[in-house]
């Protein structure tokens, strides 16, 4: 299946917007200008972009601790994100949330939160709201392979299936949950199969192939919109940075617990490089055109970071603001 | 006489775990991150190598099931320690802790008990925000059937961990990552610090500062500052927040007549409220002034460092409260 040129270039731009943002945070993190724990999304961009491009603006998304990509892909404002990561008043959560609590209700990004699996049931609730209102919206829950250790995920599978809710379970399987490789967390079975006992169809997708991700997301959305009930997408992918921050410091040292050969192999499957190759090989755009996009995105990202770094922190006398509506 | 051995708070916990596991084959450690210093600092170092993966169990992200498993293993004759590298993650585990473990002995008319340690680490600051900062000791202390300990020093960290493991009841052991580097004397041999017994940290005639865990050190700093102003502050380290050492608090109050309760938790229905209520009920005759609380505001933890700075209480806040109480200004 192929898509219009504009759509493919949109994927490219969106993935780059995420990647260049993430990489632009590295230096300020290392310098201590950004202190909030950042779980960088570099390497997983195809998932957020391919899925969110299958949604309408009014559809709903919930994220987790690693949600910079979900937020941007769903249409969240880049400046407001950067400012939140700098914990500034102009941030999307007014400096109250930091990196792990990105939110853009106006874009359908209903929130992100770092309690593992904590937002899966919230996405269930958003799907329930859509079902009660019969408004045709779809909800997506983004969570990691680690989250399927939590019992609440199975409660959500059952309830979503029972009520045929328009909910997409989007599991980003990057093979690790902090310091634990997946084989130490679960027996070797495809994650998407956890929906099967509840009658939820699903599939395993190359999460570094944005075209494949998008095609699968379209199938899932179609099923949800037509009243077919929930769908499970397992995306096999890999993070190119540490669990939190630029390096993998999960064992208390700045060394990655992941085998070097594995990291190298996955670098060779970089989703952005792969899309660029596809674009050029297919004559969709020239390398020069891609370079131009990259330059535009670079400027956008630089402006967002500049804005964030310059903007003031929330006033201290307002610390208790926003406890209640 | 040789000077006593000095060690850090986190290594004191580590030593307690080593000694408990060595002495009793029914003791085991389970929870997320027991093999990752990123989660538990060096509190678990050497345990996996020494006791093996059957008794030092790192787990999937499954707090509810893992905590329930610890409770069940305790009912079946083991002495589990289940660690939660952040208290925030314990909300998934409230059901086995509160509904099952806390009530079990009573519900069974005393014919079954639950010798389990729920070890929850307070890990806050660093712009981690509301779900990675919470101190939940007050919630646990609210529940009948749970004991709650909060060591402030390396000595107590070891002694209270050993006491918690040996206690026949469910004990919530709450420590704080901000204390892990704290150094102090720790005897090498195994010993227990009695659960329910507080500690007089320093004497003073004008005002009593009651604190626990990390706030004990802020209270001590405040007492030093106050001393420079001619105010004598007595500092009490609660060590156990359930059951409270009421006699220690009352005898100090009897002496000073003024009470500042310091707590690293939220204000409403919190530990400080409980201590204040006890002072009103049982120490009313001693009180020369209203009790003052220095606590977190009734507000979630903010991310922004600028807001964190005013959110967390320090010695300066304690001084201000104590000064006002004693001098009226
Ligand atoms: C309830 C809860 N338990 C533990 C943690 C600590 N923690 C943070 S991220 C994480 C692993 C998540 O792994 P996964 O879901 O695969 O997401 P990834 O980081 O790989 O994107 C854990 C266990 C947490 N945030 N919440
Ligand atoms: Mg993962």
XYZ file of C-alpha atoms and ligand atoms in Angstrom:
681
model
C 0.000 0.000 0.000
C 1.257 3.439 -0.771
C 0.164 6.920 0.203
C 0.147 10.329 -1.430
C 3.492 12.039 -1.549
C 2.333 14.757 0.857
C 1.390 12.170 3.444
C 4.733 10.422 3.263
C 6.605 13.691 3.553
C 4.366 14.587 6.480
C 5.466 11.363 8.203
C 9.048 12.338 7.547
C 8.647 15.827 8.927
C 6.771 14.647 12.003
C 9.329 11.984 12.818
C 12.107 14.507 12.416
C 10.306 17.006 14.627
C 10.291 14.411 17.386
C 13.864 13.247 16.831
C 15.419 16.685 16.608
C 13.534 17.830 19.680
C 14.724 14.832 21.670
C 18.290 15.261 20.544
C 18.144 18.997 21.270
C 17.276 18.177 24.891
C 20.431 16.101 25.357
C 22.811 18.989 25.831
C 20.643 20.934 28.304
C 20.075 17.689 30.235
C 23.809 17.077 30.492
C 24.354 20.686 31.563
C 21.659 20.460 34.224
C 19.488 23.090 32.576
C 16.794 20.462 32.190
C 16.323 18.548 35.432
C 12.976 16.826 35.020
C 13.541 13.141 34.180
C 13.318 12.813 30.381
C 12.556 9.432 28.859
C 13.644 10.208 25.327
C 11.639 8.823 22.435
C 14.473 8.700 19.887
C 14.165 5.533 17.813
C 10.447 5.000 18.371
C 9.146 7.894 16.262
C 7.481 5.742 13.635
C 5.012 4.424 16.195
C 3.666 7.748 17.415
C 3.638 9.269 13.956
C 2.144 6.294 12.127
C -0.606 5.833 14.704
C -1.525 9.476 15.245
C -1.663 10.119 11.504
C -4.478 7.562 11.379
C -6.502 9.563 13.895
C -8.651 12.653 13.566
C -7.874 15.689 15.638
C -10.892 14.966 17.858
C -9.744 11.429 18.634
C -8.137 10.785 21.987
C -4.687 9.711 23.050
C -3.190 8.933 26.439
C 0.537 8.480 26.956
C 2.975 7.309 29.595
C 6.395 8.420 30.868
C 7.905 8.354 27.368
C 5.443 10.614 25.619
C 7.250 13.504 23.976
C 6.598 11.725 20.684
C 2.934 11.004 21.385
C 2.334 14.634 22.277
C 3.986 16.055 19.166
C 2.486 13.474 16.833
C -1.008 14.173 18.127
C -0.564 17.862 17.418
C 0.660 19.299 20.709
C 2.466 22.623 20.482
C 6.243 22.221 20.408
C 7.006 25.424 22.280
C 4.639 24.505 25.100
C 6.272 21.083 25.325
C 9.795 22.476 25.428
C 8.749 24.991 28.065
C 7.212 22.207 30.147
C 10.399 20.197 29.926
C 12.232 23.244 31.230
C 9.450 23.393 33.877
C 8.460 26.924 32.959
C 5.214 28.818 33.421
C 4.634 28.784 29.669
C 4.756 24.981 29.627
C 1.740 22.921 28.624
C 1.284 22.002 32.317
C 2.447 25.399 33.636
C 5.639 23.872 35.015
C 3.686 21.631 37.378
C 4.193 18.401 35.437
C 7.546 18.334 33.646
C 8.526 15.829 30.988
C 6.298 13.045 32.271
C 3.022 14.979 32.284
C 2.582 16.360 28.792
C -0.934 17.306 27.859
C -2.697 19.086 24.985
C -6.454 18.631 25.388
C -7.134 20.902 22.411
C -5.304 18.413 20.199
C -6.873 15.314 21.748
C -3.744 14.514 23.739
C -5.599 14.000 26.996
C -2.517 13.449 29.086
C 0.500 11.395 29.971
C 1.653 10.087 33.339
C 4.522 7.917 34.527
C 2.715 5.430 36.749
C 3.246 2.366 34.582
C -0.079 1.359 33.000
C -1.724 4.164 34.948
C -3.336 5.738 31.908
C -4.548 2.552 30.210
C -7.775 2.647 32.173
C -8.076 6.368 31.490
C -7.969 5.652 27.770
C -10.609 3.002 28.428
C -12.683 5.744 29.999
C -12.199 8.058 27.042
C -13.394 5.261 24.766
C -16.340 4.716 27.097
C -17.209 8.415 26.884
C -17.128 8.209 23.092
C -19.376 5.145 23.196
C -21.890 6.731 25.545
C -22.023 9.839 23.377
C -21.929 7.810 20.149
C -19.682 10.526 18.763
C -17.493 8.268 16.647
C -14.277 9.102 18.433
C -11.514 6.577 18.921
C -9.160 6.411 21.892
C -5.572 5.188 21.836
C -3.615 4.007 24.844
C 0.148 4.108 24.369
C 2.038 1.919 26.818
C 5.245 -0.101 26.913
C 6.077 -3.784 27.108
C 6.713 -3.284 30.816
C 3.146 -2.136 31.376
C 1.687 -5.537 30.531
C 2.991 -6.716 33.893
C 0.264 -4.661 35.547
C -3.064 -6.369 36.184
C -5.086 -3.313 35.253
C -4.203 -3.872 31.591
C -6.114 -7.169 31.633
C -9.095 -5.586 33.351
C -9.129 -3.001 30.583
C -8.911 -5.643 27.859
C -11.907 -7.425 29.300
C -14.036 -4.358 29.812
C -13.198 -2.874 26.432
C -14.076 -6.156 24.734
C -17.223 -6.610 26.774
C -18.533 -3.164 25.864
C -17.033 -3.171 22.361
C -15.317 0.124 23.077
C -13.437 2.065 20.401
C -10.074 1.591 22.089
C -6.729 0.846 20.496
C -4.170 -0.792 22.753
C -0.891 0.471 21.306
C 1.969 -1.374 22.951
C 5.473 -0.169 22.153
C 7.621 -3.203 22.718
C 11.166 -1.861 22.944
C 12.339 -5.055 24.643
C 13.214 -3.457 27.993
C 11.503 -2.132 31.084
C 14.142 -0.058 32.886
C 16.842 -2.587 33.880
C 14.835 -5.659 32.914
C 15.051 -7.284 29.493
C 11.693 -8.553 28.392
C 12.656 -12.214 28.843
C 12.968 -11.547 32.575
C 9.503 -10.018 32.681
C 7.355 -12.465 30.748
C 7.396 -15.859 29.071
C 8.143 -15.715 25.415
C 4.827 -14.990 23.752
C 3.840 -12.120 21.518
C 2.348 -9.375 23.607
C -0.565 -8.728 21.263
C -1.831 -12.226 22.044
C -2.913 -11.083 25.520
C -6.005 -9.678 23.814
C -6.929 -12.991 22.221
C -8.606 -14.617 25.256
C -10.881 -11.583 25.358
C -11.669 -11.852 21.671
C -9.607 -8.787 20.790
C -7.833 -9.076 17.465
C -4.324 -7.784 17.137
C -1.080 -7.976 15.280
C 2.643 -7.523 15.670
C 4.106 -4.785 13.532
C 7.590 -3.611 12.677
C 7.451 -0.455 14.767
C 10.378 1.077 12.916
C 8.528 1.038 9.611
C 6.184 4.002 9.641
C 4.306 2.766 6.584
C 3.547 -0.564 8.255
C 2.614 1.182 11.498
C 0.245 3.494 9.689
C -1.404 0.708 7.709
C -2.046 -1.256 10.886
C -3.333 1.816 12.699
C -5.782 2.475 9.868
C -7.108 -1.086 10.232
C -7.490 -0.601 13.961
C -9.211 2.765 13.620
C -11.568 1.421 10.978
C -12.590 -1.429 13.248
C -13.131 0.901 16.195
C -15.130 3.456 14.230
C -17.377 0.844 12.718
C -18.356 -0.453 16.142
C -16.182 -3.556 15.960
C -14.642 -2.979 19.355
C -11.063 -2.770 20.579
C -7.905 -3.698 18.719
C -4.400 -4.563 19.906
C -1.286 -3.333 18.129
C 2.130 -4.526 19.259
C 4.950 -2.486 17.769
C 8.413 -3.955 17.890
C 10.830 -1.074 18.289
C 13.882 0.108 20.206
C 14.940 3.203 22.060
C 18.191 4.743 20.894
C 18.828 6.490 24.206
C 18.889 5.462 27.840
C 15.802 4.504 29.805
C 15.875 7.975 31.283
C 18.192 10.715 30.072
C 20.651 10.396 27.223
C 22.632 7.443 28.625
C 21.522 4.195 30.054
C 22.377 4.706 33.688
C 19.986 2.132 34.954
C 22.649 0.169 36.811
C 23.958 3.286 38.480
C 26.702 3.750 35.928
C 26.602 5.335 32.539
C 26.885 2.073 30.718
C 24.107 0.480 28.784
C 22.924 -2.889 30.044
C 21.917 -3.751 26.492
C 24.351 -5.768 24.368
C 26.411 -3.492 22.092
C 25.690 -5.665 19.035
C 21.978 -5.298 19.685
C 22.254 -1.516 19.841
C 24.272 -1.400 16.641
C 21.790 -3.643 14.855
C 18.899 -1.427 15.870
C 20.744 1.725 14.870
C 20.810 0.168 11.426
C 17.012 0.066 11.560
C 16.582 3.734 12.429
C 12.998 4.508 11.367
C 13.869 7.943 10.015
C 16.763 6.702 7.907
C 14.563 3.926 6.603
C 11.836 6.317 5.559
C 14.378 8.636 3.938
C 15.764 5.714 1.939
C 12.259 4.727 0.872
C 11.450 8.275 -0.175
C 14.578 8.722 -2.221
C 14.513 5.239 -3.760
C 10.869 5.697 -4.744
C 11.539 9.083 -6.276
C 9.068 10.655 -3.855
C 11.505 13.433 -3.056
C 15.137 14.228 -3.652
C 17.785 14.161 -0.947
C 17.978 17.923 -1.350
C 14.269 18.253 -0.607
C 14.648 16.117 2.506
C 17.537 18.247 3.584
C 15.367 21.284 3.245
C 12.734 19.728 5.474
C 15.399 18.901 8.000
C 16.608 22.470 8.001
C 13.078 23.797 8.537
C 12.547 21.420 11.413
C 15.909 22.289 12.896
C 14.884 25.930 12.972
C 11.508 25.130 14.478
C 13.158 23.087 17.221
C 15.794 25.734 17.898
C 13.078 28.363 18.255
C 11.116 26.137 20.654
C 14.134 25.548 22.866
C 15.090 29.179 22.773
C 11.567 30.095 23.817
C 11.643 27.558 26.637
C 15.045 28.485 27.978
C 14.162 32.183 28.016
C 10.765 31.900 29.630
C 10.352 32.414 33.384
C 9.588 29.720 35.969
C 6.162 29.689 37.586
C 5.930 32.300 40.361
C 6.647 30.751 43.742
C 3.638 32.360 45.370
C 1.474 30.337 42.971
C 2.726 26.968 44.190
C -0.744 25.986 45.438
C -2.511 27.082 42.277
C -4.372 24.369 40.324
C -5.012 21.998 43.241
C -8.713 22.367 42.543
C -10.576 23.543 39.449
C 38.358 2.103 73.300
C 38.009 2.141 69.539
C 35.606 4.637 68.036
C 32.345 3.139 66.780
C 32.087 2.082 63.162
C 30.533 4.696 60.892
C 28.457 3.793 57.871
C 25.869 5.290 55.558
C 22.142 4.966 56.034
C 21.715 2.904 52.875
C 24.514 0.493 53.773
C 23.054 0.116 57.243
C 19.872 -1.155 55.601
C 21.985 -3.408 53.425
C 23.681 -4.878 56.476
C 20.349 -5.504 58.158
C 19.137 -7.404 55.098
C 22.310 -9.483 54.930
C 22.110 -10.379 58.599
C 18.401 -11.147 58.556
C 18.669 -13.362 55.496
C 21.665 -15.135 56.908
C 20.004 -15.784 60.255
C 16.628 -16.894 58.966
C 16.069 -18.911 55.782
C 12.416 -17.839 55.682
C 13.403 -14.221 55.036
C 13.396 -13.209 51.388
C 13.469 -9.954 49.445
C 11.117 -9.338 46.544
C 10.249 -6.275 44.519
C 11.078 -4.122 41.622
C 14.697 -3.136 41.190
C 16.375 -5.297 43.837
C 19.201 -5.765 41.399
C 19.324 -2.180 40.181
C 21.042 0.581 42.196
C 19.027 3.026 40.109
C 15.996 1.854 42.062
C 17.251 0.962 45.525
C 20.686 2.581 45.783
C 23.144 0.201 47.405
C 20.657 -1.138 49.941
C 20.482 -4.492 48.170
C 24.097 -4.838 47.133
C 25.588 -8.299 47.378
C 22.301 -9.961 48.283
C 21.621 -11.576 44.932
C 25.140 -12.982 44.699
C 25.016 -14.273 48.211
C 21.507 -15.634 48.535
C 20.578 -16.334 44.924
C 17.583 -15.513 42.756
C 15.197 -17.714 44.737
C 15.429 -15.388 47.743
C 16.304 -12.102 46.045
C 13.617 -11.679 43.457
C 13.480 -8.835 40.973
C 10.034 -8.660 39.465
C 8.036 -7.477 36.490
C 6.102 -4.247 37.007
C 3.291 -5.894 38.981
C 2.995 -4.202 42.362
C -0.408 -5.557 43.221
C 0.434 -9.207 42.555
C 3.943 -9.047 43.972
C 2.794 -7.423 47.209
C -0.078 -9.880 47.483
C 2.416 -12.681 46.949
C 4.518 -11.381 49.831
C 1.438 -11.318 52.048
C 0.476 -14.833 50.996
C 3.987 -16.128 51.551
C 3.924 -14.606 55.026
C 0.638 -16.331 55.783
C 2.286 -19.542 54.549
C 5.168 -19.247 56.986
C 7.772 -17.038 55.300
C 9.105 -13.612 56.339
C 9.091 -11.587 53.140
C 10.347 -8.073 52.618
C 8.679 -6.470 49.626
C 10.359 -3.340 48.368
C 8.720 -0.498 46.465
C 11.415 1.784 45.088
C 8.988 4.662 45.266
C 6.048 4.957 47.619
C 4.014 6.295 44.684
C 4.012 2.812 43.134
C 2.480 1.362 46.300
C -0.980 2.589 45.407
C -1.317 -0.450 43.164
C -0.468 -2.498 46.265
C -2.837 -0.866 48.731
C -5.318 -3.680 48.508
C -3.048 -6.500 49.705
C -1.489 -4.167 52.276
C -4.629 -2.629 53.724
C -7.490 -5.013 53.023
C -5.541 -8.215 53.477
C -2.382 -7.878 55.555
C -3.517 -5.205 57.990
C -6.827 -6.872 58.723
C -5.715 -10.496 58.533
C -4.831 -11.203 62.148
C -7.996 -9.576 63.412
C -10.271 -11.076 60.769
C -8.954 -14.513 61.593
C -9.517 -14.072 65.293
C -5.802 -14.246 65.891
C -5.280 -17.670 64.344
C -3.141 -16.401 61.468
C -0.625 -13.587 61.269
C 1.298 -11.772 58.557
C 4.984 -11.196 59.334
C 5.765 -9.108 56.280
C 7.745 -5.903 55.758
C 6.392 -3.422 53.225
C 9.425 -1.317 52.431
C 8.539 1.935 50.686
C 11.126 4.476 49.612
C 10.366 8.186 49.471
C 12.069 9.497 46.347
C 11.350 13.108 45.525
C 12.779 16.351 44.225
C 14.573 16.722 40.926
C 11.486 18.025 39.141
C 9.940 14.555 39.200
C 6.462 15.921 39.927
C 3.369 14.571 41.599
C 3.580 10.837 40.860
C 7.261 10.481 41.750
C 7.491 12.336 45.052
C 4.875 11.192 47.491
C 5.395 10.441 51.175
C 2.504 8.165 52.114
C 3.400 7.197 55.684
C 0.399 9.065 57.075
C -1.995 6.961 55.019
C -0.496 3.735 56.284
C -0.444 4.986 59.874
C -4.184 5.539 59.558
C -4.805 1.824 59.101
C -5.372 -0.417 62.141
C -3.156 -3.484 62.077
C -0.176 -1.835 60.412
C 2.931 -0.658 62.228
C 4.869 2.121 60.530
C 8.530 2.937 61.127
C 10.530 5.849 59.694
C 14.208 5.781 60.639
C 16.159 9.049 60.540
C 19.648 7.692 61.227
C 21.823 4.825 59.994
C 21.656 3.261 63.471
C 17.872 3.230 63.409
C 17.711 2.183 59.772
C 19.463 -1.063 60.616
C 17.795 -1.601 63.958
C 14.295 -0.862 62.756
C 14.692 -2.994 59.631
C 15.741 -5.941 61.781
C 12.902 -5.290 64.221
C 10.420 -5.004 61.360
C 11.539 -8.315 59.867
C 11.248 -10.104 63.192
C 7.920 -8.544 64.142
C 5.001 -10.959 63.769
C 2.874 -8.194 62.230
C 2.890 -6.330 58.932
C 5.294 -3.412 59.275
C 5.621 -0.567 56.796
C 9.268 0.523 56.679
C 9.598 3.982 55.150
C 12.951 5.420 54.207
C 13.986 8.379 52.093
C 16.483 8.578 49.246
C 17.576 11.955 50.598
C 18.900 10.115 53.668
C 20.919 7.442 51.884
C 24.230 9.284 52.136
C 23.773 10.195 55.804
C 26.572 8.752 57.964
C 26.480 7.617 61.551
C 27.631 4.957 63.992
C 26.262 1.471 63.312
C 27.252 -1.519 65.450
C 28.341 -4.533 63.474
C 26.356 -7.144 65.340
C 22.626 -7.548 64.683
C 20.419 -5.481 67.005
C 16.856 -4.248 67.089
C 15.487 -0.789 67.720
C 12.256 -1.298 69.559
C 9.207 -0.481 67.452
C 7.101 2.161 69.194
C 9.969 3.851 71.015
C 11.021 7.403 70.089
C 14.331 9.112 70.780
C 15.228 12.346 72.520
C 17.724 13.890 70.122
C 18.600 16.960 72.164
C 17.249 18.753 75.199
C 15.779 22.236 75.396
C 13.472 24.114 77.731
C 11.438 26.450 75.518
C 9.881 24.442 72.738
C 9.560 20.825 71.595
C 10.181 19.957 67.937
C 8.696 16.564 67.061
C 9.857 15.123 63.734
C 10.521 11.897 61.889
C 12.713 10.594 59.092
C 14.516 13.290 57.114
C 12.749 16.099 58.952
C 14.584 15.140 62.148
C 17.736 16.558 60.589
C 15.959 19.755 59.588
C 14.657 20.022 63.147
C 18.170 19.540 64.515
C 19.471 22.263 62.231
C 16.640 24.496 63.369
C 17.438 23.783 67.015
C 21.033 24.893 66.471
C 19.916 28.110 64.822
C 17.408 28.741 67.596
C 20.077 28.164 70.208
C 21.984 31.082 68.692
C 18.923 33.205 69.307
C 18.651 32.072 72.897
C 15.755 29.680 72.323
C 16.132 26.191 73.743
C 14.541 23.665 71.398
C 14.102 20.043 72.404
C 14.096 17.662 69.443
C 12.246 14.346 69.398
C 12.726 11.761 66.682
C 9.591 9.638 66.558
C 11.321 6.720 64.765
C 8.035 4.813 64.802
C 4.956 6.714 63.740
C 2.571 3.877 64.565
C 2.377 3.152 67.425
C 3.527 6.587 68.597
C 5.716 7.028 71.671
C 3.144 9.178 73.408
C 4.915 9.249 76.770
C 8.066 10.715 75.257
C 6.099 13.496 73.551
C 4.074 14.273 76.679
C 7.060 14.364 79.000
C 8.823 16.818 76.709
C 5.714 18.940 76.437
C 5.461 18.903 80.192
C 8.880 20.543 80.246
C 8.594 23.060 77.380
C 4.879 23.779 77.119
C 5.208 24.496 73.427
C 5.007 22.121 70.477
C 5.990 22.346 66.828
C 5.166 19.189 64.894
C 7.239 18.729 61.775
C 6.270 16.265 59.064
C 7.383 15.570 55.507
C 3.847 14.565 54.559
C 0.709 16.502 53.753
C -1.126 18.538 56.343
C -4.741 17.425 56.485
C -5.350 14.234 58.477
C -1.597 13.653 58.503
C 0.979 12.569 61.067
C 1.361 16.120 62.369
C -2.387 16.366 62.891
C -2.287 13.167 64.937
C 0.537 14.373 67.174
C -1.213 17.718 67.617
C -4.432 15.957 68.568
C -2.603 13.842 71.144
C -1.084 16.967 72.645
C -4.522 18.529 72.878
C -6.128 15.422 74.381
C -3.415 14.335 76.768
C -1.107 17.321 77.215
C -3.558 20.199 77.341
C -2.518 21.147 80.844
C 1.101 21.583 79.741
C 0.404 23.715 76.695
C 1.285 27.393 77.005
C 0.483 28.127 73.371
C -1.375 26.541 70.463
C 0.358 23.667 68.702
C 1.950 24.559 65.352
C 2.383 22.234 62.378
C 5.147 22.487 59.792
C 4.142 20.168 56.949
C 3.813 20.003 53.213
C 0.909 22.093 51.985
C -2.230 20.270 50.852
C -0.886 20.301 47.334
C 0.611 17.713 44.974
C 4.373 17.902 44.413
C 5.193 20.371 41.650
C 7.772 19.716 38.947
C 9.442 23.134 38.652
C 12.529 23.500 40.859
C 11.384 27.023 41.717
C 8.157 25.589 43.125
C 9.893 22.638 44.781
C 11.936 25.144 46.721
C 8.887 26.598 48.434
C 7.014 23.285 48.564
C 9.462 21.326 50.726
C 9.959 22.497 54.304
C 13.356 23.267 55.769
C 15.023 24.313 59.013
C 14.145 27.932 58.225
C 10.424 27.119 58.244
C 10.799 25.274 61.545
C 12.740 28.177 63.060
C 10.105 30.631 61.989
C 7.363 28.552 63.576
C 9.288 27.952 66.798
C 10.393 31.570 67.128
C 6.872 32.810 66.720
C 5.649 30.354 69.314
C 8.264 31.311 71.880
C 8.697 35.042 71.307
C 5.399 35.864 69.655
C 7.085 37.323 66.602
C 3.564 1.659 38.911
C 4.979 1.910 38.535
N 5.906 0.997 38.864
C 7.186 1.188 38.524
C 7.564 2.310 37.857
C 9.020 2.548 37.485
N 9.180 2.511 36.043
C 9.295 3.625 35.319
S 9.395 3.310 33.688
C 9.334 1.657 33.961
C 9.456 0.667 32.868
C 8.505 0.856 31.838
O 8.819 -0.015 30.825
P 7.945 0.009 29.526
O 6.515 0.026 29.917
O 8.404 -1.090 28.671
O 8.272 1.429 28.876
P 9.655 1.952 28.272
O 10.355 2.680 29.358
O 10.416 0.791 27.768
O 9.237 2.894 27.202
C 9.205 1.384 35.296
C 9.121 0.036 35.836
C 6.570 3.253 37.556
N 6.859 4.391 36.931
N 5.291 3.012 37.880
Mg 9.850 -1.073 27.210
